[in-house]
Short mmCIF file of C-alpha atoms in Angstrom, two decimals:
data_model
loop_
_atom_site.label_atom_id
_atom_site.label_comp_id
_atom_site.label_asym_id
_atom_site.label_seq_id
_atom_site.Cartn_x
_atom_site.Cartn_y
_atom_site.Cartn_z
CA MET A 1500 168.61 -76.79 -8.34
CA ASN A 1501 165.91 -78.51 -10.47
CA ASN A 1502 163.95 -81.68 -9.61
CA VAL A 1503 166.26 -83.96 -11.60
CA GLN A 1504 169.30 -82.72 -9.70
CA LYS A 1505 167.52 -83.05 -6.39
CA ARG A 1506 166.48 -86.61 -7.25
CA TYR A 1507 170.02 -87.47 -8.33
CA LEU A 1508 171.45 -86.06 -5.11
CA LEU A 1509 168.92 -87.97 -3.03
CA PHE A 1510 169.81 -91.27 -4.75
CA THR A 1511 173.52 -90.53 -4.25
CA TYR A 1512 173.06 -90.00 -0.50
CA LEU A 1513 170.87 -93.11 -0.28
CA PHE A 1514 173.48 -95.21 -2.11
CA ILE A 1515 176.27 -93.97 0.11
CA GLY A 1516 174.17 -94.67 3.20
CA LEU A 1517 173.45 -98.24 2.08
CA PHE A 1518 177.08 -98.70 1.09
CA LEU A 1519 178.17 -97.75 4.59
CA PHE A 1520 175.35 -99.55 6.42
CA PHE A 1521 175.78 -103.18 5.35
CA GLY A 1522 178.56 -105.50 6.44
CA SER A 1523 180.54 -105.95 9.61
CA TYR A 1524 181.92 -103.18 11.73
CA GLN A 1525 185.37 -103.57 10.25
CA ASP A 1526 183.95 -103.54 6.70
CA ARG A 1527 182.03 -100.32 7.42
CA VAL A 1528 185.16 -98.72 8.85
CA VAL A 1529 187.16 -99.68 5.78
CA ARG A 1530 184.49 -98.37 3.40
CA ALA A 1531 184.13 -95.14 5.39
CA THR A 1532 187.90 -94.65 5.35
CA PHE A 1533 187.95 -95.28 1.60
CA LEU A 1534 185.19 -92.74 0.97
CA GLY A 1535 186.89 -90.23 3.24
CA ARG A 1536 190.11 -90.54 1.27
CA THR A 1537 188.49 -90.42 -2.17
CA VAL A 1538 184.93 -89.16 -2.66
CA PHE A 1539 184.77 -86.92 0.43
CA LEU A 1540 188.41 -85.82 0.41
CA PRO A 1541 187.70 -82.38 -1.15
CA LEU A 1542 184.89 -81.83 1.35
CA THR A 1543 186.94 -82.85 4.40
CA TYR A 1544 189.89 -80.84 3.11
CA SER A 1545 187.67 -77.75 2.67
CA VAL A 1546 186.25 -78.19 6.17
CA ARG A 1547 189.75 -78.43 7.66
CA GLU A 1548 190.90 -75.43 5.67
CA TYR A 1549 187.87 -73.46 6.83
CA HIS A 1550 188.54 -74.29 10.47
CA THR A 1551 192.24 -73.47 10.05
CA LEU A 1552 191.45 -70.17 8.32
CA ASN A 1553 188.89 -69.29 10.96
CA GLN A 1554 191.40 -70.08 13.70
CA LEU A 1555 194.07 -67.95 12.02
CA ARG A 1556 191.56 -65.13 11.61
CA ASN A 1557 190.73 -65.27 15.34
CA GLU A 1558 194.40 -65.36 16.28
CA ASN A 1559 195.11 -62.41 13.99
CA HIS A 1560 192.24 -60.46 15.54
CA ASN A 1561 193.52 -61.21 19.04
CA GLN A 1562 197.03 -60.14 18.09
CA GLN A 1563 195.73 -56.91 16.56
CA MET A 1564 193.79 -56.22 19.73
CA MET A 1565 196.94 -56.89 21.76
CA ILE A 1566 199.05 -54.63 19.53
CA GLY A 1567 196.40 -51.90 19.74
CA GLY A 1568 196.40 -52.18 23.52
CA LEU A 1569 200.20 -51.97 23.65
CA LEU A 1570 200.21 -48.93 21.34
CA LEU A 1571 197.60 -47.21 23.50
CA LYS A 1572 199.58 -48.04 26.63
CA ASN A 1573 202.73 -46.68 24.99
CA ILE A 1574 200.96 -43.44 24.02
CA ASN A 1575 199.66 -43.03 27.58
CA GLN A 1576 203.14 -43.62 29.00
CA GLU A 1577 204.66 -41.10 26.57
CA THR A 1578 202.00 -38.57 27.56
CA MET A 1579 202.77 -39.13 31.25
CA LEU A 1580 206.50 -38.84 30.54
CA ASN A 1581 206.01 -35.56 28.65
CA THR A 1582 203.90 -34.23 31.52
CA ILE A 1583 206.65 -35.13 33.98
CA ARG A 1584 209.29 -33.52 31.76
CA GLN A 1585 207.22 -30.34 31.43
CA SER A 1586 206.96 -30.19 35.23
CA MET A 1587 210.68 -30.58 35.91
CA ILE A 1588 212.10 -27.10 36.48
CA GLU A 1589 215.77 -26.93 35.52
CA PHE A 1590 216.73 -24.23 38.01
CA THR A 1591 216.30 -23.51 41.72
CA THR A 1592 213.04 -21.83 42.74
CA TYR A 1593 213.77 -21.92 46.49
CA ASP A 1594 210.59 -21.95 48.60
CA SER A 1595 208.38 -20.20 46.06
CA THR A 1596 204.81 -21.32 45.47
CA TYR A 1597 203.78 -21.78 41.87
CA ILE A 1598 201.04 -23.44 39.82
CA LEU A 1599 201.14 -25.10 36.41
CA ALA A 1600 199.07 -23.58 33.60
CA ASP A 1601 198.41 -24.53 29.99
CA ILE A 1602 198.91 -22.09 27.13
CA VAL A 1603 195.52 -22.04 25.41
CA GLY A 1604 196.04 -19.29 22.85
CA PHE A 1605 197.55 -16.00 21.84
CA SER A 1606 196.11 -12.51 21.70
CA GLY A 1607 197.02 -9.57 19.50
CA ASP A 1608 198.95 -9.35 16.25
CA PHE A 1609 202.32 -10.95 15.58
CA LEU A 1610 204.38 -7.92 16.61
CA GLY A 1611 202.40 -7.37 19.80
CA ARG A 1612 201.30 -10.89 20.66
CA THR A 1613 200.49 -11.86 24.23
CA ILE A 1614 199.91 -15.32 25.73
CA VAL A 1615 196.61 -16.68 27.06
CA ILE A 1616 196.83 -19.23 29.90
CA ASN A 1617 194.06 -21.25 31.58
CA LYS A 1618 194.60 -20.02 35.14
CA GLY A 1619 193.13 -16.86 36.64
CA LEU A 1620 191.83 -15.13 39.75
CA LEU A 1621 190.04 -18.27 40.94
CA HIS A 1622 193.42 -20.00 41.08
CA GLY A 1623 195.17 -17.22 43.00
CA VAL A 1624 196.73 -15.50 39.97
CA GLN A 1625 197.30 -11.76 40.32
CA MET A 1626 198.57 -9.01 38.08
CA ASP A 1627 202.36 -8.98 37.65
CA ASN A 1628 202.82 -12.57 38.84
CA PRO A 1629 206.02 -13.88 37.23
CA VAL A 1630 205.56 -16.55 34.58
CA PHE A 1631 208.32 -19.00 33.69
CA SER A 1632 208.96 -22.31 31.96
CA THR A 1633 211.12 -25.24 33.03
CA ARG A 1634 214.13 -23.41 31.55
CA GLY A 1635 213.61 -19.76 32.42
CA ILE A 1636 211.54 -16.57 32.45
CA VAL A 1637 208.58 -16.34 30.04
CA GLY A 1638 206.93 -13.07 31.10
CA LYS A 1639 204.48 -11.68 33.64
CA VAL A 1640 200.72 -11.70 34.12
CA MET A 1641 199.34 -8.57 32.50
CA VAL A 1642 195.59 -9.02 33.12
CA PRO A 1643 194.08 -11.83 35.25
CA TYR A 1644 190.45 -12.85 34.69
CA GLN A 1645 188.37 -15.38 36.60
CA ASN A 1646 189.45 -18.52 34.74
CA PHE A 1647 192.25 -17.31 32.47
CA SER A 1648 194.96 -14.68 32.27
CA ILE A 1649 196.84 -12.64 29.67
CA VAL A 1650 200.63 -12.90 29.92
CA LEU A 1651 203.04 -10.27 28.63
CA PRO A 1652 206.04 -12.22 27.25
CA ILE A 1653 209.64 -11.07 27.51
CA ASN A 1654 209.85 -10.58 23.73
CA HIS A 1655 207.01 -8.01 23.78
CA SER A 1656 208.01 -4.39 23.20
CA ASN A 1657 206.25 -3.29 26.41
CA PHE A 1658 208.16 -5.71 28.63
CA MET A 1659 211.05 -4.57 30.85
CA LEU A 1660 213.07 -6.52 33.39
CA ALA A 1661 216.02 -5.77 35.65
CA VAL A 1662 218.69 -8.36 34.88
CA LEU A 1663 222.35 -9.06 35.51
CA ASN A 1664 225.20 -11.06 34.08
CA ARG A 1665 225.49 -14.15 36.28
CA ASN A 1666 229.16 -14.52 35.30
CA THR A 1667 230.30 -11.00 36.25
CA GLY A 1668 227.42 -9.28 38.11
CA VAL A 1669 226.99 -6.52 35.50
CA GLN A 1670 223.49 -5.00 35.81
CA GLY A 1671 221.20 -3.91 32.99
CA ILE A 1672 217.62 -3.65 31.74
CA LEU A 1673 216.10 -6.31 29.50
CA VAL A 1674 213.92 -4.89 26.71
CA SER A 1675 212.51 -6.05 23.39
CA ASP A 1676 211.97 -4.22 20.12
CA LEU A 1677 208.98 -4.40 17.77
CA TYR A 1678 210.49 -7.43 16.06
CA SER A 1679 210.75 -9.47 19.27
CA ASN A 1680 214.53 -9.08 19.52
CA VAL A 1681 215.48 -9.29 23.20
CA ALA A 1682 218.48 -7.34 24.49
CA MET A 1683 220.17 -6.19 27.70
CA THR A 1684 220.61 -2.43 27.49
CA PHE A 1685 222.32 0.50 29.27
CA LEU A 1686 225.67 -1.25 29.34
CA ARG A 1687 228.63 1.13 29.56
CA PHE A 1688 231.67 0.50 27.43
CA GLY A 1689 234.15 -1.52 29.38
CA SER A 1690 231.46 -3.51 31.17
CA ASN A 1691 232.56 -7.08 31.72
CA ILE A 1692 230.14 -8.97 29.49
CA ALA A 1693 230.79 -11.34 26.61
CA VAL A 1694 229.08 -13.60 24.12
CA GLY A 1695 228.00 -16.80 25.85
CA ASP A 1696 227.40 -15.22 29.27
CA THR A 1697 224.23 -16.23 31.11
CA ILE A 1698 221.73 -13.48 31.98
CA VAL A 1699 219.50 -13.89 35.05
CA THR A 1700 216.94 -11.77 36.91
CA SER A 1701 218.37 -9.11 39.18
CA ASN A 1702 217.65 -8.45 42.85
CA LEU A 1703 216.69 -4.91 41.73
CA SER A 1704 213.44 -6.23 40.22
CA GLN A 1705 210.34 -5.56 42.29
CA ILE A 1706 208.40 -8.36 40.57
CA PHE A 1707 210.75 -11.22 39.74
CA PRO A 1708 212.86 -13.18 42.20
CA ALA A 1709 216.61 -12.90 41.77
CA ASN A 1710 218.71 -15.42 39.83
CA TYR A 1711 215.94 -16.82 37.62
CA PRO A 1712 217.53 -17.66 34.23
CA VAL A 1713 216.61 -15.41 31.32
CA GLY A 1714 218.87 -16.22 28.39
CA ARG A 1715 222.33 -16.23 26.87
CA VAL A 1716 224.28 -13.42 25.21
CA ILE A 1717 224.63 -14.09 21.48
CA ARG A 1718 225.83 -10.71 20.18
CA LEU A 1719 227.12 -7.30 21.36
CA GLU A 1720 225.97 -4.13 19.58
CA GLU A 1721 227.14 -0.51 19.91
CA SER A 1722 224.54 2.22 20.44
CA SER A 1723 224.26 5.23 18.14
CA ASP A 1724 225.55 7.65 20.81
CA ALA A 1725 228.70 5.54 21.38
CA ILE A 1726 228.14 5.83 25.14
CA TYR A 1727 226.33 2.61 25.79
CA PHE A 1728 226.15 -0.74 24.08
CA ARG A 1729 223.70 -3.58 24.34
CA ALA A 1730 223.88 -7.36 24.52
CA VAL A 1731 221.44 -9.26 22.32
CA ILE A 1732 219.93 -12.14 24.29
CA GLU A 1733 218.61 -15.51 23.17
CA PRO A 1734 215.95 -16.40 25.78
CA PHE A 1735 216.11 -19.87 27.31
CA SER A 1736 212.33 -20.20 26.94
CA ASP A 1737 211.21 -20.70 23.35
CA ILE A 1738 207.82 -19.02 23.72
CA SER A 1739 206.55 -20.08 20.29
CA ASN A 1740 206.89 -23.78 21.22
CA LEU A 1741 205.70 -23.75 24.83
CA GLN A 1742 202.67 -25.76 25.95
CA ASN A 1743 202.82 -25.18 29.70
CA VAL A 1744 204.10 -22.46 32.00
CA PHE A 1745 204.38 -21.86 35.74
CA ILE A 1746 202.87 -18.89 37.54
CA LEU A 1747 204.79 -17.79 40.60
CA LEU A 1748 202.36 -16.96 43.42
CA ARG A 1749 204.38 -14.62 45.57
CA ASP A 1750 203.58 -11.45 47.47
CA ARG A 1751 205.39 -8.39 46.19
CA ASP A 1752 207.43 -6.35 48.67
CA GLU A 1753 204.81 -3.72 49.49
CA ILE A 1754 207.20 -1.70 51.71
CA SER A 1755 209.75 -1.32 48.91
CA GLU A 1756 207.10 -0.42 46.40
CA VAL A 1757 205.90 2.48 48.48
CA ASP A 1758 209.26 4.12 47.83
CA ILE A 1759 210.20 2.52 44.48
CA GLU A 1760 207.74 1.68 41.75
CA THR A 1761 209.91 0.53 38.89
CA GLY A 1762 207.37 -1.60 37.03
CA TYR A 1763 209.98 -4.26 36.30
#
C-alpha cells in the first residue's frame, strides 16, 4: 500500500468517524444502521461467515474426535470378544488344569512343520503335555524350553494317537502322512465306522485324556493288503488358522508307564 492509498484510507475513516459522531443519539444510531446495511455489509457478512465457518470447523473436529473414540472403543470391545471366544472350550475338560498360550511361529519345512508357542518350563509346561484348541486336539509338546515350546501337531508324520469312534466305540490309531493327511488306521473290515462319525481320544492313550474331540470321518479307504482299511479324518482344529492353544498340565500315569510305554 503506497502513501496515496494510506492517505485515502485515513480520510475515509476520519469521514466515517465524523459522520457517526455528530447529531443526536437517535441520529447516530440511524446512520450506523445505514452504514452497517450498505457500506459495511460485506465486512459484517464476512465476519459472520468466518465465525460460522470456524464454529462448523470446531464442531466437525469434535465429531471426528468422538467418532475416532467410538471406533477405538469398538475395536477394543471386538478384541475382548475375540479373546473371550478363543477361551471358550467347546467340550468338557473335567477337572484338568490348563494354561492359554499364543502361537508365535512355526518351525521346520512345510511337510514337517511344528508349532512354536510362548509358554515353556517357567510356566509348568513339560514334554508330552497335550495341546488343544477350543474345538479339539492340536498336538503335544515335543520340546519345552524356558519361555517357549515346540508342539508336534496331529497332522505331522511323526504324530500318533490312540483314538476311538465316539458313535460305536471302535478303536484305532491316528496317524498322518507326509502330506498332512490325517487318518484312523488298523481298522478291520466290518468295523462299525462310517462317514460323519466323530473321532475322540481313547482311554488307551498314556498322554491324552479320554473323550477329547479329534475330528470327523470324511472318507473310508481300503488298504493294499485288503485286511485293514482306514478312515480319513478332518480334524476339528484348523491348525493353519489358530492363534491360541491350551496346554494341559496333567501328570502322566507313572505306574502304567512302567509297564506300557506306547508313546501315544
